[in-house]
């Protein structure tokens, strides 16, 4: 792998960035804890031979149609993940499939890296959402995520989320994996909090129980910081 040059423009390759994380953040990971949001019943993030697996069960205090509306508002997906700096819809070849491109950026002081993710998303059955990474257009060798949304009572939603992905960029062994899992846990916790917040805003503003696009309530949604 190439060494870091003496002069740079503030952006480093992902591999070099993670080496910096190892030395700068690992002591913090030992002494700190991440507090999970109240609606997360369980969260598991594991790594085996470079492949990461996430399993989450959450109870959201909003009706299922609004939760689904937030998750599938692809043009404004940054509202539930602050690390997403760009999102757009791309042409997809198959009917019923939505192709979404997202760019995620992380920075630590002057060290930054970006990740490109292109996913083919489709609704499968009632309340099931499958997202499959397109490797040739992404920073990942492979990956997919499945959302299972079910009503829980009259006004709540139970979510079961399962995802597997294999990064296409270098991650230092052991310590790098710990950092990735810690960061994922933090981001998923914040994201599920934001999903609930945005879904409740949609339900509150939809007095006639007709799905209203999130974009119409941008000022409200700025308060969903997680």
mmCIF file of C-alpha atoms in Angstrom:
data_model
loop_
_atom_site.group_PDB
_atom_site.id
_atom_site.type_symbol
_atom_site.label_atom_id
_atom_site.label_comp_id
_atom_site.label_asym_id
_atom_site.label_seq_id
_atom_site.Cartn_x
_atom_site.Cartn_y
_atom_site.Cartn_z
ATOM 1 C CA UNK A 1 0.000 0.000 0.000
ATOM 2 C CA UNK A 2 1.284 3.497 -0.846
ATOM 3 C CA UNK A 3 2.641 5.585 1.989
ATOM 4 C CA UNK A 4 1.019 8.919 2.859
ATOM 5 C CA UNK A 5 2.657 11.728 0.896
ATOM 6 C CA UNK A 6 4.412 14.645 2.644
ATOM 7 C CA UNK A 7 1.779 17.028 1.299
ATOM 8 C CA UNK A 8 -1.887 16.250 0.828
ATOM 9 C CA UNK A 9 -5.213 17.984 0.196
ATOM 10 C CA UNK A 10 -6.925 16.821 3.394
ATOM 11 C CA UNK A 11 -8.265 13.524 2.039
ATOM 12 C CA UNK A 12 -6.544 10.189 2.555
ATOM 13 C CA UNK A 13 -7.222 6.732 1.157
ATOM 14 C CA UNK A 14 -9.512 4.658 3.354
ATOM 15 C CA UNK A 15 -6.746 2.299 4.433
ATOM 16 C CA UNK A 16 -4.497 5.088 5.699
ATOM 17 C CA UNK A 17 -7.428 6.720 7.453
ATOM 18 C CA UNK A 18 -8.187 3.561 9.383
ATOM 19 C CA UNK A 19 -4.589 3.268 10.509
ATOM 20 C CA UNK A 20 -4.938 6.765 11.960
ATOM 21 C CA UNK A 21 -8.152 5.696 13.679
ATOM 22 C CA UNK A 22 -6.388 2.722 15.232
ATOM 23 C CA UNK A 23 -3.852 4.892 17.000
ATOM 24 C CA UNK A 24 -6.096 7.865 17.782
ATOM 25 C CA UNK A 25 -9.372 6.257 18.783
ATOM 26 C CA UNK A 26 -8.638 2.825 20.197
ATOM 27 C CA UNK A 27 -7.959 4.134 23.748
ATOM 28 C CA UNK A 28 -11.322 5.920 23.650
ATOM 29 C CA UNK A 29 -13.098 2.736 22.615
ATOM 30 C CA UNK A 30 -11.721 0.930 25.650
ATOM 31 C CA UNK A 31 -12.978 3.453 28.208
ATOM 32 C CA UNK A 32 -16.237 4.624 26.595
ATOM 33 C CA UNK A 33 -19.646 3.056 26.125
ATOM 34 C CA UNK A 34 -22.266 3.703 23.489
ATOM 35 C CA UNK A 35 -25.746 4.154 24.854
ATOM 36 C CA UNK A 36 -28.427 2.518 22.734
ATOM 37 C CA UNK A 37 -31.671 4.291 22.029
ATOM 38 C CA UNK A 38 -34.641 3.090 24.030
ATOM 39 C CA UNK A 39 -36.440 1.620 21.017
ATOM 40 C CA UNK A 40 -33.601 -0.795 20.188
ATOM 41 C CA UNK A 41 -34.501 -4.150 21.727
ATOM 42 C CA UNK A 42 -31.328 -5.822 20.514
ATOM 43 C CA UNK A 43 -28.334 -5.035 18.319
ATOM 44 C CA UNK A 44 -25.567 -7.401 17.239
ATOM 45 C CA UNK A 45 -22.619 -6.545 14.981
ATOM 46 C CA UNK A 46 -20.101 -9.262 14.203
ATOM 47 C CA UNK A 47 -17.196 -9.760 11.817
ATOM 48 C CA UNK A 48 -15.924 -13.055 10.423
ATOM 49 C CA UNK A 49 -13.084 -13.151 7.881
ATOM 50 C CA UNK A 50 -13.745 -9.633 6.665
ATOM 51 C CA UNK A 51 -17.530 -9.901 6.369
ATOM 52 C CA UNK A 52 -19.678 -7.883 8.737
ATOM 53 C CA UNK A 53 -23.138 -8.939 9.902
ATOM 54 C CA UNK A 54 -25.664 -6.707 11.635
ATOM 55 C CA UNK A 55 -28.822 -7.890 13.386
ATOM 56 C CA UNK A 56 -31.219 -5.375 14.941
ATOM 57 C CA UNK A 57 -34.661 -5.638 16.496
ATOM 58 C CA UNK A 58 -36.369 -2.317 17.208
ATOM 59 C CA UNK A 59 -39.747 -1.098 18.353
ATOM 60 C CA UNK A 60 -40.693 2.228 16.752
ATOM 61 C CA UNK A 61 -43.360 4.456 18.255
ATOM 62 C CA UNK A 62 -45.043 5.255 14.917
ATOM 63 C CA UNK A 63 -47.404 3.421 12.511
ATOM 64 C CA UNK A 64 -45.781 1.094 9.998
ATOM 65 C CA UNK A 65 -46.806 3.051 6.866
ATOM 66 C CA UNK A 66 -44.951 6.132 8.110
ATOM 67 C CA UNK A 67 -41.873 4.173 9.120
ATOM 68 C CA UNK A 68 -41.762 2.632 5.651
ATOM 69 C CA UNK A 69 -42.268 6.083 4.136
ATOM 70 C CA UNK A 70 -39.208 7.409 5.948
ATOM 71 C CA UNK A 71 -36.993 4.468 5.008
ATOM 72 C CA UNK A 72 -37.979 4.658 1.325
ATOM 73 C CA UNK A 73 -37.603 8.441 0.997
ATOM 74 C CA UNK A 74 -34.325 7.860 -0.822
ATOM 75 C CA UNK A 75 -33.750 11.442 -1.946
ATOM 76 C CA UNK A 76 -33.743 12.579 1.664
ATOM 77 C CA UNK A 77 -32.124 9.537 3.234
ATOM 78 C CA UNK A 78 -29.530 11.817 4.862
ATOM 79 C CA UNK A 79 -32.216 12.696 7.388
ATOM 80 C CA UNK A 80 -31.757 9.326 9.063
ATOM 81 C CA UNK A 81 -27.987 9.061 8.644
ATOM 82 C CA UNK A 82 -25.921 12.244 9.077
ATOM 83 C CA UNK A 83 -22.865 10.605 7.483
ATOM 84 C CA UNK A 84 -24.669 10.475 4.112
ATOM 85 C CA UNK A 85 -23.727 13.636 2.239
ATOM 86 C CA UNK A 86 -25.255 12.743 -1.147
ATOM 87 C CA UNK A 87 -28.083 10.545 -2.355
ATOM 88 C CA UNK A 88 -29.716 10.170 -5.740
ATOM 89 C CA UNK A 89 -31.857 7.814 -7.778
ATOM 90 C CA UNK A 90 -30.193 6.065 -10.734
ATOM 91 C CA UNK A 91 -31.777 4.272 -13.698
ATOM 92 C CA UNK A 92 -32.535 0.640 -12.883
ATOM 93 C CA UNK A 93 -32.999 -2.151 -15.392
ATOM 94 C CA UNK A 94 -35.667 -4.192 -13.620
ATOM 95 C CA UNK A 95 -39.251 -3.170 -12.946
ATOM 96 C CA UNK A 96 -39.986 -2.770 -9.271
ATOM 97 C CA UNK A 97 -36.322 -2.077 -8.443
ATOM 98 C CA UNK A 98 -35.100 1.330 -7.300
ATOM 99 C CA UNK A 99 -31.382 1.993 -7.709
ATOM 100 C CA UNK A 100 -30.029 4.382 -5.086
ATOM 101 C CA UNK A 101 -26.554 5.911 -4.912
ATOM 102 C CA UNK A 102 -25.295 7.272 -1.603
ATOM 103 C CA UNK A 103 -22.001 8.813 -0.605
ATOM 104 C CA UNK A 104 -20.895 8.521 2.997
ATOM 105 C CA UNK A 105 -18.111 10.644 4.428
ATOM 106 C CA UNK A 106 -16.295 10.403 7.743
ATOM 107 C CA UNK A 107 -13.681 12.790 9.059
ATOM 108 C CA UNK A 108 -11.344 12.872 12.031
ATOM 109 C CA UNK A 109 -9.706 16.271 12.214
ATOM 110 C CA UNK A 110 -8.059 16.709 8.772
ATOM 111 C CA UNK A 111 -8.279 13.015 7.838
ATOM 112 C CA UNK A 112 -11.322 12.169 5.724
ATOM 113 C CA UNK A 113 -12.491 9.320 3.523
ATOM 114 C CA UNK A 114 -15.531 8.725 1.358
ATOM 115 C CA UNK A 115 -17.511 5.573 0.603
ATOM 116 C CA UNK A 116 -19.744 5.079 -2.423
ATOM 117 C CA UNK A 117 -22.744 2.747 -2.112
ATOM 118 C CA UNK A 118 -25.086 1.855 -4.960
ATOM 119 C CA UNK A 119 -27.993 -0.399 -3.966
ATOM 120 C CA UNK A 120 -30.880 -2.010 -5.812
ATOM 121 C CA UNK A 121 -33.887 -1.746 -3.517
ATOM 122 C CA UNK A 122 -37.169 -3.593 -3.915
ATOM 123 C CA UNK A 123 -40.295 -4.180 -1.874
ATOM 124 C CA UNK A 124 -40.899 -7.883 -1.318
ATOM 125 C CA UNK A 125 -44.321 -8.762 -0.038
ATOM 126 C CA UNK A 126 -45.986 -6.666 2.642
ATOM 127 C CA UNK A 127 -43.524 -4.660 4.712
ATOM 128 C CA UNK A 128 -40.337 -6.369 3.483
ATOM 129 C CA UNK A 129 -37.597 -4.281 1.898
ATOM 130 C CA UNK A 130 -34.493 -5.822 0.289
ATOM 131 C CA UNK A 131 -31.439 -3.710 -0.588
ATOM 132 C CA UNK A 132 -28.607 -5.346 -2.564
ATOM 133 C CA UNK A 133 -25.261 -3.627 -3.111
ATOM 134 C CA UNK A 134 -24.067 -3.284 -6.726
ATOM 135 C CA UNK A 135 -20.349 -4.127 -6.247
ATOM 136 C CA UNK A 136 -19.013 -2.671 -9.495
ATOM 137 C CA UNK A 137 -20.424 0.750 -8.550
ATOM 138 C CA UNK A 138 -19.667 0.624 -4.832
ATOM 139 C CA UNK A 139 -16.838 0.573 -2.312
ATOM 140 C CA UNK A 140 -17.973 -2.913 -1.269
ATOM 141 C CA UNK A 141 -17.297 -6.355 -2.688
ATOM 142 C CA UNK A 142 -20.776 -7.533 -1.723
ATOM 143 C CA UNK A 143 -23.636 -6.809 0.629
ATOM 144 C CA UNK A 144 -27.355 -6.846 1.236
ATOM 145 C CA UNK A 145 -29.864 -5.709 3.835
ATOM 146 C CA UNK A 146 -33.377 -6.909 4.628
ATOM 147 C CA UNK A 147 -35.968 -4.874 6.513
ATOM 148 C CA UNK A 148 -39.008 -6.632 8.011
ATOM 149 C CA UNK A 149 -41.636 -4.137 9.185
ATOM 150 C CA UNK A 150 -44.711 -5.328 11.060
ATOM 151 C CA UNK A 151 -47.468 -3.461 12.938
ATOM 152 C CA UNK A 152 -47.185 -3.738 16.707
ATOM 153 C CA UNK A 153 -50.522 -2.712 18.109
ATOM 154 C CA UNK A 154 -52.320 0.203 16.486
ATOM 155 C CA UNK A 155 -49.631 2.882 16.439
ATOM 156 C CA UNK A 156 -46.271 1.145 16.672
ATOM 157 C CA UNK A 157 -43.940 -0.773 14.358
ATOM 158 C CA UNK A 158 -41.636 -3.706 15.030
ATOM 159 C CA UNK A 159 -38.537 -3.777 12.807
ATOM 160 C CA UNK A 160 -36.231 -6.713 12.230
ATOM 161 C CA UNK A 161 -33.138 -5.651 10.299
ATOM 162 C CA UNK A 162 -30.474 -8.003 8.945
ATOM 163 C CA UNK A 163 -27.486 -6.928 6.873
ATOM 164 C CA UNK A 164 -24.243 -8.459 5.620
ATOM 165 C CA UNK A 165 -21.481 -6.652 3.772
ATOM 166 C CA UNK A 166 -17.851 -7.088 2.795
ATOM 167 C CA UNK A 167 -15.851 -3.844 2.407
ATOM 168 C CA UNK A 168 -13.760 -3.402 -0.709
ATOM 169 C CA UNK A 169 -11.259 -1.187 1.088
ATOM 170 C CA UNK A 170 -8.489 -2.101 3.503
ATOM 171 C CA UNK A 171 -9.312 -2.389 7.215
ATOM 172 C CA UNK A 172 -6.486 -3.180 9.662
ATOM 173 C CA UNK A 173 -7.086 -6.505 11.425
ATOM 174 C CA UNK A 174 -8.413 -6.736 14.986
ATOM 175 C CA UNK A 175 -8.258 -3.065 16.013
ATOM 176 C CA UNK A 176 -9.743 -1.861 12.715
ATOM 177 C CA UNK A 177 -12.614 -4.314 13.083
ATOM 178 C CA UNK A 178 -13.310 -3.054 16.611
ATOM 179 C CA UNK A 179 -13.454 0.510 15.352
ATOM 180 C CA UNK A 180 -15.784 -0.388 12.483
ATOM 181 C CA UNK A 181 -18.165 -2.293 14.764
ATOM 182 C CA UNK A 182 -18.185 0.521 17.304
ATOM 183 C CA UNK A 183 -18.900 3.107 14.608
ATOM 184 C CA UNK A 184 -21.662 0.973 13.104
ATOM 185 C CA UNK A 185 -23.309 0.543 16.503
ATOM 186 C CA UNK A 186 -23.218 4.299 17.062
ATOM 187 C CA UNK A 187 -24.644 5.094 13.633
ATOM 188 C CA UNK A 188 -27.402 2.478 13.752
ATOM 189 C CA UNK A 189 -28.468 3.728 17.173
ATOM 190 C CA UNK A 190 -28.710 7.297 15.865
ATOM 191 C CA UNK A 191 -30.413 6.188 12.632
ATOM 192 C CA UNK A 192 -33.203 4.251 14.344
ATOM 193 C CA UNK A 193 -33.809 7.211 16.650
ATOM 194 C CA UNK A 194 -34.133 9.444 13.591
ATOM 195 C CA UNK A 195 -36.414 6.973 11.822
ATOM 196 C CA UNK A 196 -38.802 7.110 14.752
ATOM 197 C CA UNK A 197 -38.622 10.898 15.016
ATOM 198 C CA UNK A 198 -39.267 11.467 11.299
ATOM 199 C CA UNK A 199 -42.074 8.902 11.176
ATOM 200 C CA UNK A 200 -43.811 10.548 14.131
ATOM 201 C CA UNK A 201 -43.548 13.945 12.431
ATOM 202 C CA UNK A 202 -45.085 12.500 9.276
ATOM 203 C CA UNK A 203 -47.947 10.968 11.257
ATOM 204 C CA UNK A 204 -48.506 14.174 13.204
ATOM 205 C CA UNK A 205 -48.731 16.291 10.071
ATOM 206 C CA UNK A 206 -50.814 13.800 8.137
ATOM 207 C CA UNK A 207 -54.127 14.514 9.809
ATOM 208 C CA UNK A 208 -56.079 12.610 7.161
ATOM 209 C CA UNK A 209 -53.795 9.545 7.464
ATOM 210 C CA UNK A 210 -52.491 10.006 3.918
ATOM 211 C CA UNK A 211 -48.737 9.611 3.477
ATOM 212 C CA UNK A 212 -47.103 13.050 3.174
ATOM 213 C CA UNK A 213 -43.588 13.403 1.703
ATOM 214 C CA UNK A 214 -40.949 14.163 4.291
ATOM 215 C CA UNK A 215 -39.616 17.058 2.174
ATOM 216 C CA UNK A 216 -42.693 19.168 2.950
ATOM 217 C CA UNK A 217 -41.729 19.273 6.604
ATOM 218 C CA UNK A 218 -38.020 19.954 6.356
ATOM 219 C CA UNK A 219 -37.984 22.383 9.268
ATOM 220 C CA UNK A 220 -39.571 19.818 11.572
ATOM 221 C CA UNK A 221 -37.232 17.090 10.420
ATOM 222 C CA UNK A 222 -34.146 19.135 11.209
ATOM 223 C CA UNK A 223 -34.981 18.452 14.850
ATOM 224 C CA UNK A 224 -34.468 14.677 14.425
ATOM 225 C CA UNK A 225 -30.797 14.676 15.308
ATOM 226 C CA UNK A 226 -30.639 11.352 17.163
#
